[in-house]
Short mmCIF file of C-alpha atoms and ligand atoms in Angstrom, two decimals:
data_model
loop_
_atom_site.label_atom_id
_atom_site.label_comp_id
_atom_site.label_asym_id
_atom_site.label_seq_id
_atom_site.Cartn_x
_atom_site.Cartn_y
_atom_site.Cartn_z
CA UNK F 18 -11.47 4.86 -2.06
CA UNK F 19 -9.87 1.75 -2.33
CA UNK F 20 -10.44 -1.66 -4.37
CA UNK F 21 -13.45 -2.78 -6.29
CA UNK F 22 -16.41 -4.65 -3.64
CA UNK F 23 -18.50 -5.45 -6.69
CA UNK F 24 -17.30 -6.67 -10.31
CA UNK F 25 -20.10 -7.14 -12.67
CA UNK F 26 -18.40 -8.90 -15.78
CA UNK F 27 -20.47 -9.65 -19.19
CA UNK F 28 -23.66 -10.22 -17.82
CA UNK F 29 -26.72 -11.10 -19.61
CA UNK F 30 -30.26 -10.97 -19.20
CA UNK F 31 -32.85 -12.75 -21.18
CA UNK F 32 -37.00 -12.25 -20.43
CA UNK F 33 -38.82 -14.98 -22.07
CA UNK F 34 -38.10 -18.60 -22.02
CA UNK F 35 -38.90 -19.92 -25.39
CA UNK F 36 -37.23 -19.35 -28.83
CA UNK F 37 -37.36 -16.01 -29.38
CA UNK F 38 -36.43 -14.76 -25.51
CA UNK F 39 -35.89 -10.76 -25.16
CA UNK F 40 -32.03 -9.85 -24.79
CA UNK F 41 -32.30 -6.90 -21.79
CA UNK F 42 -28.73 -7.26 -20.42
CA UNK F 43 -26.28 -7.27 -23.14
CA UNK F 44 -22.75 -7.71 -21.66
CA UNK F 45 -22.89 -5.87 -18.67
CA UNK F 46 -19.29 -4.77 -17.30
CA UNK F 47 -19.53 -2.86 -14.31
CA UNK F 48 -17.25 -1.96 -11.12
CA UNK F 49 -18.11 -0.43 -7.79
CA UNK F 50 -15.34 0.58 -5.47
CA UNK F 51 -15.30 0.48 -1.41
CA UNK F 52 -16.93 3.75 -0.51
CA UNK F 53 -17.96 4.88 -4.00
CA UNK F 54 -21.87 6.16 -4.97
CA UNK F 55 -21.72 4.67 -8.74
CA UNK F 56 -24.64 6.04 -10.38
CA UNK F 57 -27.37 4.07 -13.03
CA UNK F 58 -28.67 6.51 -15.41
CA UNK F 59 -31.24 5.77 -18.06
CA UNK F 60 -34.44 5.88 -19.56
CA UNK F 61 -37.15 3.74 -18.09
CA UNK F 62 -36.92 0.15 -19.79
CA UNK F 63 -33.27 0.78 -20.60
CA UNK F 64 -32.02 -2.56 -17.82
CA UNK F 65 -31.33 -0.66 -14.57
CA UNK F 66 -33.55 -2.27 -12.28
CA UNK F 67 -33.21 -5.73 -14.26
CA UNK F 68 -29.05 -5.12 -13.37
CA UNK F 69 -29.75 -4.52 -9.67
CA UNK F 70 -31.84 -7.63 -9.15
CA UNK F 71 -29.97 -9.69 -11.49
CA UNK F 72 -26.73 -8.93 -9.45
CA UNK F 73 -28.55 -9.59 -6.26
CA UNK F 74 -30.03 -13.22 -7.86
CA UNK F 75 -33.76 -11.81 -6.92
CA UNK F 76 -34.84 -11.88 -10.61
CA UNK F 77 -38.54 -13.07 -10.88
CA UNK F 78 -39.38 -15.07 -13.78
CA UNK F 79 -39.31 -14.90 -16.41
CA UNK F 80 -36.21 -13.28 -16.29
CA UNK F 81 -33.64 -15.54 -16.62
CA UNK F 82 -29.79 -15.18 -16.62
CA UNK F 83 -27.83 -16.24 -19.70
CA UNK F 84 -24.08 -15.28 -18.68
CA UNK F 85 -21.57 -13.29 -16.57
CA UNK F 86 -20.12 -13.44 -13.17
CA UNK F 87 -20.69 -11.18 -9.82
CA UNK F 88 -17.78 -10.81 -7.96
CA UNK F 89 -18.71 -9.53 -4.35
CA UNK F 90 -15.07 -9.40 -2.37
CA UNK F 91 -15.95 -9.88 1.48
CA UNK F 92 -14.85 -8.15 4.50
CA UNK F 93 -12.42 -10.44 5.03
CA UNK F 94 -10.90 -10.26 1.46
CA UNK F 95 -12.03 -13.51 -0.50
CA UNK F 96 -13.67 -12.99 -3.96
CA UNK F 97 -17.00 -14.98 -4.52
CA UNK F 98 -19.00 -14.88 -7.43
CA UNK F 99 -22.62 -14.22 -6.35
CA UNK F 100 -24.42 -16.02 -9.46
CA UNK F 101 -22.21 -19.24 -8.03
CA UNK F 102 -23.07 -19.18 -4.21
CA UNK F 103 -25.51 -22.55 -2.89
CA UNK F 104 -29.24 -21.02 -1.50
CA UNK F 105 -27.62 -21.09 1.88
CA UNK F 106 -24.61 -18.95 1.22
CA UNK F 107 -26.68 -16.56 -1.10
CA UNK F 108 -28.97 -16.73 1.99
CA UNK F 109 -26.25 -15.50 4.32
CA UNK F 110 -24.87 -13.11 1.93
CA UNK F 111 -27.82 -11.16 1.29
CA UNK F 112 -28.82 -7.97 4.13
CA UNK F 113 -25.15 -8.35 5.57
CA UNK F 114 -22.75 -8.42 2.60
CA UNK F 115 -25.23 -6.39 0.01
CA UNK F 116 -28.62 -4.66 0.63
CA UNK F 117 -31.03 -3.45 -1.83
CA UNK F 118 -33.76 -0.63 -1.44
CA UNK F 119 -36.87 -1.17 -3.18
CA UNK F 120 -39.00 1.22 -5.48
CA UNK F 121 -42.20 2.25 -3.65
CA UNK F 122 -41.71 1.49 -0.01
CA UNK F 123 -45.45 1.02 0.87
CA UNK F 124 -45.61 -2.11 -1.72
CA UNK F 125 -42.56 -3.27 -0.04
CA UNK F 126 -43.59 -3.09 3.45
CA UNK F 127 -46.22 -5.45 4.57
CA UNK F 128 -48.77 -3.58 5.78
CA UNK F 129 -50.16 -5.72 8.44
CA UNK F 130 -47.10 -6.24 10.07
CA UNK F 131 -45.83 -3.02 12.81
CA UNK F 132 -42.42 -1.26 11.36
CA UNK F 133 -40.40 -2.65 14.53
CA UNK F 134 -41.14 -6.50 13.86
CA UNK F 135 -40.15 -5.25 10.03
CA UNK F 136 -37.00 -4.23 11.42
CA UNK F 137 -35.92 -6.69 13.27
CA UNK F 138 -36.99 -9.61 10.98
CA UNK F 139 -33.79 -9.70 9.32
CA UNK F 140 -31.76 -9.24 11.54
CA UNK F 141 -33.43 -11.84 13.77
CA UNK F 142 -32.84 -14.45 10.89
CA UNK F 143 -29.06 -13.72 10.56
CA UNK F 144 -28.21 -13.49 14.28
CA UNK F 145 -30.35 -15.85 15.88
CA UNK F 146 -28.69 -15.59 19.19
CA UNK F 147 -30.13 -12.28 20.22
CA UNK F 148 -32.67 -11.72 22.78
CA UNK F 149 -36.06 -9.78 22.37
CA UNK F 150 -34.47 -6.74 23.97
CA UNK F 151 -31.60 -6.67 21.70
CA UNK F 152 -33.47 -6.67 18.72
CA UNK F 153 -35.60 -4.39 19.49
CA UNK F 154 -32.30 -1.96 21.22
CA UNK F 155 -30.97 -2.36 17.20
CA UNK F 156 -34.42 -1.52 15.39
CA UNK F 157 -34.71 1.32 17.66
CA UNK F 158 -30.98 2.83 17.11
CA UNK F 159 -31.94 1.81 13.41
CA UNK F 160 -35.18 4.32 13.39
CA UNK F 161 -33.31 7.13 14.88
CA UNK F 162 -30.36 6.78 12.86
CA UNK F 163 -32.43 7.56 9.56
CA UNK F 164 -34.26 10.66 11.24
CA UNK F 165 -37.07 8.83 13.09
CA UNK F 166 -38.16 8.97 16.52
CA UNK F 167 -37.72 5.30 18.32
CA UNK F 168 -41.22 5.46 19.19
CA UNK F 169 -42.72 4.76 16.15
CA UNK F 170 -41.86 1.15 16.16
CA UNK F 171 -44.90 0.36 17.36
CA UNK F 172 -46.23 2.38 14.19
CA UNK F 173 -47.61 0.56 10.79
CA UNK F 174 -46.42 1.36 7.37
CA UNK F 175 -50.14 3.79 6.48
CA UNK F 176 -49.41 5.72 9.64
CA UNK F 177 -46.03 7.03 8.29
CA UNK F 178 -45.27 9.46 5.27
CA UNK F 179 -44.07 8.47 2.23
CA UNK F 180 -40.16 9.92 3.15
CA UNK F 181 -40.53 7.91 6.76
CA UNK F 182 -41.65 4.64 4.73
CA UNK F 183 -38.45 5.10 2.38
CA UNK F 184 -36.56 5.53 5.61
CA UNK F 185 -37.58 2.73 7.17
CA UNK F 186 -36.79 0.69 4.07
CA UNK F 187 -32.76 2.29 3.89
CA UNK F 188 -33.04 1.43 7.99
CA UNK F 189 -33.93 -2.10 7.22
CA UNK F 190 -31.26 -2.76 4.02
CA UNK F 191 -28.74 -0.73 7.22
CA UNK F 192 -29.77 -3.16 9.88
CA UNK F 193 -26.46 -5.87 9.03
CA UNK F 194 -24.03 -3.05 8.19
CA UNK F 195 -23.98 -4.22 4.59
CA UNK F 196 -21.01 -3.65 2.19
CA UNK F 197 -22.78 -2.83 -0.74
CA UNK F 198 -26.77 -0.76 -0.44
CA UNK F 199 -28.45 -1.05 -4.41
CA UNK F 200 -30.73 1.51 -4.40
CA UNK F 201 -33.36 1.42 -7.16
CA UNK F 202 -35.07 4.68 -7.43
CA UNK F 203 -35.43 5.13 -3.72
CA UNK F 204 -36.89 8.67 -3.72
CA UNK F 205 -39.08 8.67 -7.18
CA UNK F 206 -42.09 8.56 -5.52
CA UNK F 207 -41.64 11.60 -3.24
CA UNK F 208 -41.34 15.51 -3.69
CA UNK F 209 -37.84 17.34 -4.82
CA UNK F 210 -37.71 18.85 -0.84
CA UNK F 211 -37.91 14.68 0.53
CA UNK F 212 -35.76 13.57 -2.15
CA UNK F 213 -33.13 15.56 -1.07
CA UNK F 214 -32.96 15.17 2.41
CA UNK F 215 -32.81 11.55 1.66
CA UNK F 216 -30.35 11.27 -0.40
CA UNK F 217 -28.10 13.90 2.07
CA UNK F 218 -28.55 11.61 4.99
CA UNK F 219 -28.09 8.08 2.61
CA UNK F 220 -24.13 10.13 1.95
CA UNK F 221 -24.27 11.14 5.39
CA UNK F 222 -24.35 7.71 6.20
CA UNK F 223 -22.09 6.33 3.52
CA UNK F 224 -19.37 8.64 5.31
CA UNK F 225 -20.38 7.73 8.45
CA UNK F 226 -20.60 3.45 8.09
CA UNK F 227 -18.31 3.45 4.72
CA UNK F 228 -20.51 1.32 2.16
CA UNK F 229 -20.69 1.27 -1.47
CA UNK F 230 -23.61 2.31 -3.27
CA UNK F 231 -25.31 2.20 -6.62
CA UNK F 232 -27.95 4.39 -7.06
CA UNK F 233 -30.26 3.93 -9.90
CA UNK F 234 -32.32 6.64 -11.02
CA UNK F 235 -33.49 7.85 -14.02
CA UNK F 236 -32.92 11.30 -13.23
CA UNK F 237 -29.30 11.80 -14.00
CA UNK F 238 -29.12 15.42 -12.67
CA UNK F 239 -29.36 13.86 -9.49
CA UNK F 240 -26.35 11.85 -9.91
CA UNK F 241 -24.45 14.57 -10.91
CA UNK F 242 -25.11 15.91 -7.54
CA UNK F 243 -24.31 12.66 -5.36
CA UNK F 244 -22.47 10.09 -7.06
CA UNK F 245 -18.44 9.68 -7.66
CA UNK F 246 -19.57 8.00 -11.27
CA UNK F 247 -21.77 7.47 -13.73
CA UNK F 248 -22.71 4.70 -15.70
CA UNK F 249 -25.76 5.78 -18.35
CA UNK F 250 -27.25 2.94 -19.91
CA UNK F 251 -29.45 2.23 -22.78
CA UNK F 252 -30.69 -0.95 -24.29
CA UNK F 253 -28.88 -3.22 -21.79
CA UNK F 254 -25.70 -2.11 -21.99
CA UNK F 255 -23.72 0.76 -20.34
CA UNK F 256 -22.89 3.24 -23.33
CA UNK F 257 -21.13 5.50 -21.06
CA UNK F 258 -19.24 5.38 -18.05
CA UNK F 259 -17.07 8.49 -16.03
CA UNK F 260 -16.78 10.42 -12.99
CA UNK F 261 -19.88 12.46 -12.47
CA UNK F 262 -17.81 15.71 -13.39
CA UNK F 263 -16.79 14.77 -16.27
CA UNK F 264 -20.67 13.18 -17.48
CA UNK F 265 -21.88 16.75 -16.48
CA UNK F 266 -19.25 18.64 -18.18
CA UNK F 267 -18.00 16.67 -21.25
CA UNK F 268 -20.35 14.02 -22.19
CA UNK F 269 -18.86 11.93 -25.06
CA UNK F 270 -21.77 9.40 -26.01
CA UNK F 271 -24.52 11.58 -28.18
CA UNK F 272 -27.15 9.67 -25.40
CA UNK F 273 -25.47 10.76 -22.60
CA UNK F 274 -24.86 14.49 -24.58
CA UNK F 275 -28.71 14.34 -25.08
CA UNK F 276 -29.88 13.27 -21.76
CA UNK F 277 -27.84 15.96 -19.99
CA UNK F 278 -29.22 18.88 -22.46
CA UNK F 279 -32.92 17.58 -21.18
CA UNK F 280 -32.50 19.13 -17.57
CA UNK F 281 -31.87 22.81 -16.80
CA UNK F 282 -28.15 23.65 -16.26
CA UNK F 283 -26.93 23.29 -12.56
CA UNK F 284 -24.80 26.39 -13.03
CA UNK F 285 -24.14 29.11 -15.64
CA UNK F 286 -26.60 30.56 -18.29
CA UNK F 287 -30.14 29.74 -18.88
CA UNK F 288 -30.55 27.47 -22.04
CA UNK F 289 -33.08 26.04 -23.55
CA UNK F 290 -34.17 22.38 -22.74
CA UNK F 291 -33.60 19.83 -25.79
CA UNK F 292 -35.12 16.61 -25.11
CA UNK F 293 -34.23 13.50 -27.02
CA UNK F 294 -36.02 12.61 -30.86
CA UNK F 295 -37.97 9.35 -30.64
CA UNK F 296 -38.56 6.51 -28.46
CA UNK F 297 -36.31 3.45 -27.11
CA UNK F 298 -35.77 0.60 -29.30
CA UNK F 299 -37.87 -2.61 -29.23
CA UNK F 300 -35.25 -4.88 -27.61
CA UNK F 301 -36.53 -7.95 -29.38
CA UNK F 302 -36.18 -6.47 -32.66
CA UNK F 303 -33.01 -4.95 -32.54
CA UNK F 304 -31.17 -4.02 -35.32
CA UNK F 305 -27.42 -5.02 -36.02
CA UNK F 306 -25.16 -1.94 -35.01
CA UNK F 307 -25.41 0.68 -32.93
CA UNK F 308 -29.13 0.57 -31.01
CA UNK F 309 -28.93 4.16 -30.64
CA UNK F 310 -28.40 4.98 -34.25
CA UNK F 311 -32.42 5.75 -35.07
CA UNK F 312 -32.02 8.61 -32.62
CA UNK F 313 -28.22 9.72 -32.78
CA UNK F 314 -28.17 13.23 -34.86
CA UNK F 315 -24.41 11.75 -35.47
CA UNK F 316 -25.30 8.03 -37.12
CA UNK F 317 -22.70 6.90 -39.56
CA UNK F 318 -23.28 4.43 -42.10
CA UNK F 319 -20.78 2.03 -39.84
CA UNK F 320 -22.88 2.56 -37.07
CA UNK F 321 -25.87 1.15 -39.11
CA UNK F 322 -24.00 -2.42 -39.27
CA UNK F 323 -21.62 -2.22 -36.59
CA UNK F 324 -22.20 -2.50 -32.73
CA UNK F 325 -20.14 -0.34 -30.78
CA UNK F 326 -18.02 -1.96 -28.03
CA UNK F 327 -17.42 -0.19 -24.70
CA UNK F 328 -14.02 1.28 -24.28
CA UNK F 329 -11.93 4.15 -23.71
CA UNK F 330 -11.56 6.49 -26.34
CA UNK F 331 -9.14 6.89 -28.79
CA UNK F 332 -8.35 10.42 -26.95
CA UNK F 333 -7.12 8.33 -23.51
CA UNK F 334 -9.53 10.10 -21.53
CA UNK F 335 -10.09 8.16 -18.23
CA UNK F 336 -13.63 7.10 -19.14
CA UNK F 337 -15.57 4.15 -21.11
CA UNK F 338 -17.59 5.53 -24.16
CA UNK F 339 -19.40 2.67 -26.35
CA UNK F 340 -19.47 4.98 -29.87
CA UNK F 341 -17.73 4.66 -33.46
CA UNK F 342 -17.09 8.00 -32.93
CA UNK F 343 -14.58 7.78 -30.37
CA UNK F 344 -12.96 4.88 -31.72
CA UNK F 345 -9.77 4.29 -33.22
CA UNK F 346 -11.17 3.60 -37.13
CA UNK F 347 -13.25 6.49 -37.09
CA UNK F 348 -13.35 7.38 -40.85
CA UNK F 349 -11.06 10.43 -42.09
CA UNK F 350 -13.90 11.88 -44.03
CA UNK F 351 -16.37 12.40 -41.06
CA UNK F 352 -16.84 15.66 -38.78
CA UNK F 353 -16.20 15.12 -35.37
CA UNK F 354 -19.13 16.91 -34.11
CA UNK F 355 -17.87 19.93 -32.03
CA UNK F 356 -20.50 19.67 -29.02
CA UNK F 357 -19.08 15.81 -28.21
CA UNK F 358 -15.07 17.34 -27.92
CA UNK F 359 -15.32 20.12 -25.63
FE1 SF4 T 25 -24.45 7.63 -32.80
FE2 SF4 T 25 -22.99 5.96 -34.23
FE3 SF4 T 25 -22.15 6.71 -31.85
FE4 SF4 T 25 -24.24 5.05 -32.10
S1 SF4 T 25 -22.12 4.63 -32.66
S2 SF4 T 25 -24.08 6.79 -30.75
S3 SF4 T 25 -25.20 5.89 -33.93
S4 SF4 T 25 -22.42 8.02 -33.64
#
C-alpha cells in the first residue's frame, strides 16, 4: 500500500436550506490509501451514504455542503480538491478517476435500455474516438470479467438476477479503470451465498486492477472479513477508526464495542448476542457533548457537556477513537471499564 488517493478533511453536510438546516456530516476526516478496502460501518441514518455522494459532488438537494475539502491525487501525481473542480473537470473526473456503485441495481439501471448500450454509455462519453466495435469489444470483456457470459449484452436489466444486475453495475463503475470504486451497500439486497461471491470477486479484482475502495455497509461483520480498515460512524462523524483486526478484536469506542457484540463471533465460543439500548439521536436536536451518551453504558458527566474529538488515544495505539474515555483528562476517579482495554 502506498500513499493516500482520497483525503476527506472536515467535511460537512447540511439537509435543509432554511434556518434551522439538519447537521448530517459533522467534520468528516477520512483517508483512503492506493490499494486499500476502507470500510463505512454504521447504523442506517448514521451519514454513510450522505459521505459517499457528498465526496463524489452527486448530492441531491436538499443536501447541501457547508465545508471541507476532497483531495483525489491523480495517476499522474497532482492533488485536486474534488468540491473545487469546474462541471467539466468534475465531468471528466468522474467513471475514470472515481466510480461509485449504487444501492439497488435494478433502480439504477434503466430498464428500457439493453445492458450492452448501459455499458458502453460511459465509456462512449469519455473516449469519444472509439468505433462501434470497440465499444462493444470493452462492454463485452467488461461482462465476462465480473462472471457473465458476453452474450447477455443484448439482455435487459428484468432478464438478469439480482447478483448479475449488481455485476453489471461494478462492470460499469470498472469500465474507465477508475482509481477509487465507492461502494454503497452493493450486496444488501441479495442473499448471504451472492453477497459473498461478490464481494470475493470485487477483492479479486482490486488485486488484479489495484484500486481503492470504500465499502459502505451497515453490516460491519462483513468488513471485518474484507476490508484493511474500518471507519464506524455515528451521527455524522467517524467515532472510530482502525485496521479491521484490531475493530474485531479490541474495539475502543463503547459504539463500536456494542455493534461488534450484536453479530455472532467469527471464531471461538458461542456467546450470546447483545444488541445496542435505544435508538439514534435526532440529528436536529442534538445535544451538546457526546451524541452517543443516551446509549453509552459508560456516560460520564463530561461527556454530557463535552463533544468528544477524534484522536488517538492516550494509550498510542495506532487508531482514532472519538471518546472521553480514551483521552488524556480522563478523570482519576472513574473506572476504566475492563471490556474497552483488552
Ligand atoms: Fe460514552 Fe462518554 Fe465515550 Fe461518549 S464520550 S462514548 S458517552 S464514554
Amino acid at each position: 500500500m502506498t500513499g493516500p488517493v482520497l483525503e476527506i478533511r472536515d467535511l460537512r453536510v447540511d439537509y435543509g436550506f432554511g434556518d434551522d438546516p439538519t447537521h448530517v456530516l459533522r467534520g468528516v476526516d477520512l483517508t483512503l490509501h492506493r490499494g486499500e478496502v476502507l470500510g463505512l460501518a454504521g447504523e442506517s441514518g448514521c451519514g454513510k451514504s450522505t459521505l459517499a455522494y457528498a465526496a463524489t459532488r452527486l448530492l441531491p438537494p436538499p443536501g447541501l455542503i457547508t465545508g471541507g475539502e476532497v483531495w483525489l491525487t491523480d495517476r499522474e501525481g497532482n492533488r485536486n480538491d474534488i468540491l473545487g473542480l469546474t462541471d467539466a473537470q468534475l465531468r471528466a473526473a468522474r467513471w475514470r478517476d472515481v466510480a461509485i456503485v449504487f444501492q439497488g441495481a435494478m433502480s439504477s439501471l434503466n430498464p428500457v435500455f439493453r445492458i450492452g448500450r448501459q455499458l458502453t454509455d460511459g465509456i462512449r462519453a469519455h473516449r469519444p474516438g472509439l468505433s462501434a466495435r470497440d465499444l462493444e469489444a470493452r462492454a463485452a470483456e467488461l461482462l465476462e470479467m465480473v462472471g457473465i457470459s458476453a452474450d447477455r449484452l443484448r439482455a435487459y436489466p428484468h432478464q438478469l438476477s439480482g447478483g448479475m444486475r449488481q455485476r453489471v453495475m461494478i462492470a460499469m463503475a470498472l469500465a474507465l479503470e477508475p482509481q477509487v470504486l465507492l461502494m454503497d451497500e452493493p450486496t444488501t439486497a441479495l442473499d448471504v451465498v451472492m453477497q459473498r461471491q461478490i464481494l470475493e470477486q470485487i477483492m479479486e479484482l482490486r488485486d488484479r486492477l489495484g484500486f481503492s475502495v470504500v465499502l459502505i455497509t451497515h453490516d460491519v461483520s462483513l468488513l471485518v472479513e474484507v476490508a484493511d480498515r474500518i471507519a464506524i460512524m455515528y451521527a455524522g462523524e467517524i467515532v472510530e477508526e482502525a485496521t479491521a483486526a484490531d475493530v474485531y478484536r479490541r474495539p475502543r469506542h463503547p459504539y463500536a464495542h456494542g455493534l461488534l457484540g450484536s453479530f455472532p463471533p467469527l471464531h471461538g465460543p458461542r456467546r450470546e448476542l447483545a444488541g445496542i439500548p435505544g435508538s439514534p439521536p435526532d440529528l436536529q436536536r442534538l445535544a451538546a457533548g457526546c451524541p452517543f451518551a443516551p446509549r453509552c453504558p459508560h456516560a460520564m458527566d463530561v461527556c454530557q457537556q463535552v463533544r468528544p474529538v477524534l484522536g488517538p488515544p492516550r494509550t498510542g495505539e495506532a487508531r482514532r477513537v472519538a471518546c472521553h474515555l480514551h483521552g488524556a483528562d480522563l478523570p482519576g476517579d472513574v473506572a476504566f471499564p475492563a471490556e474497552l482495554a483488552r
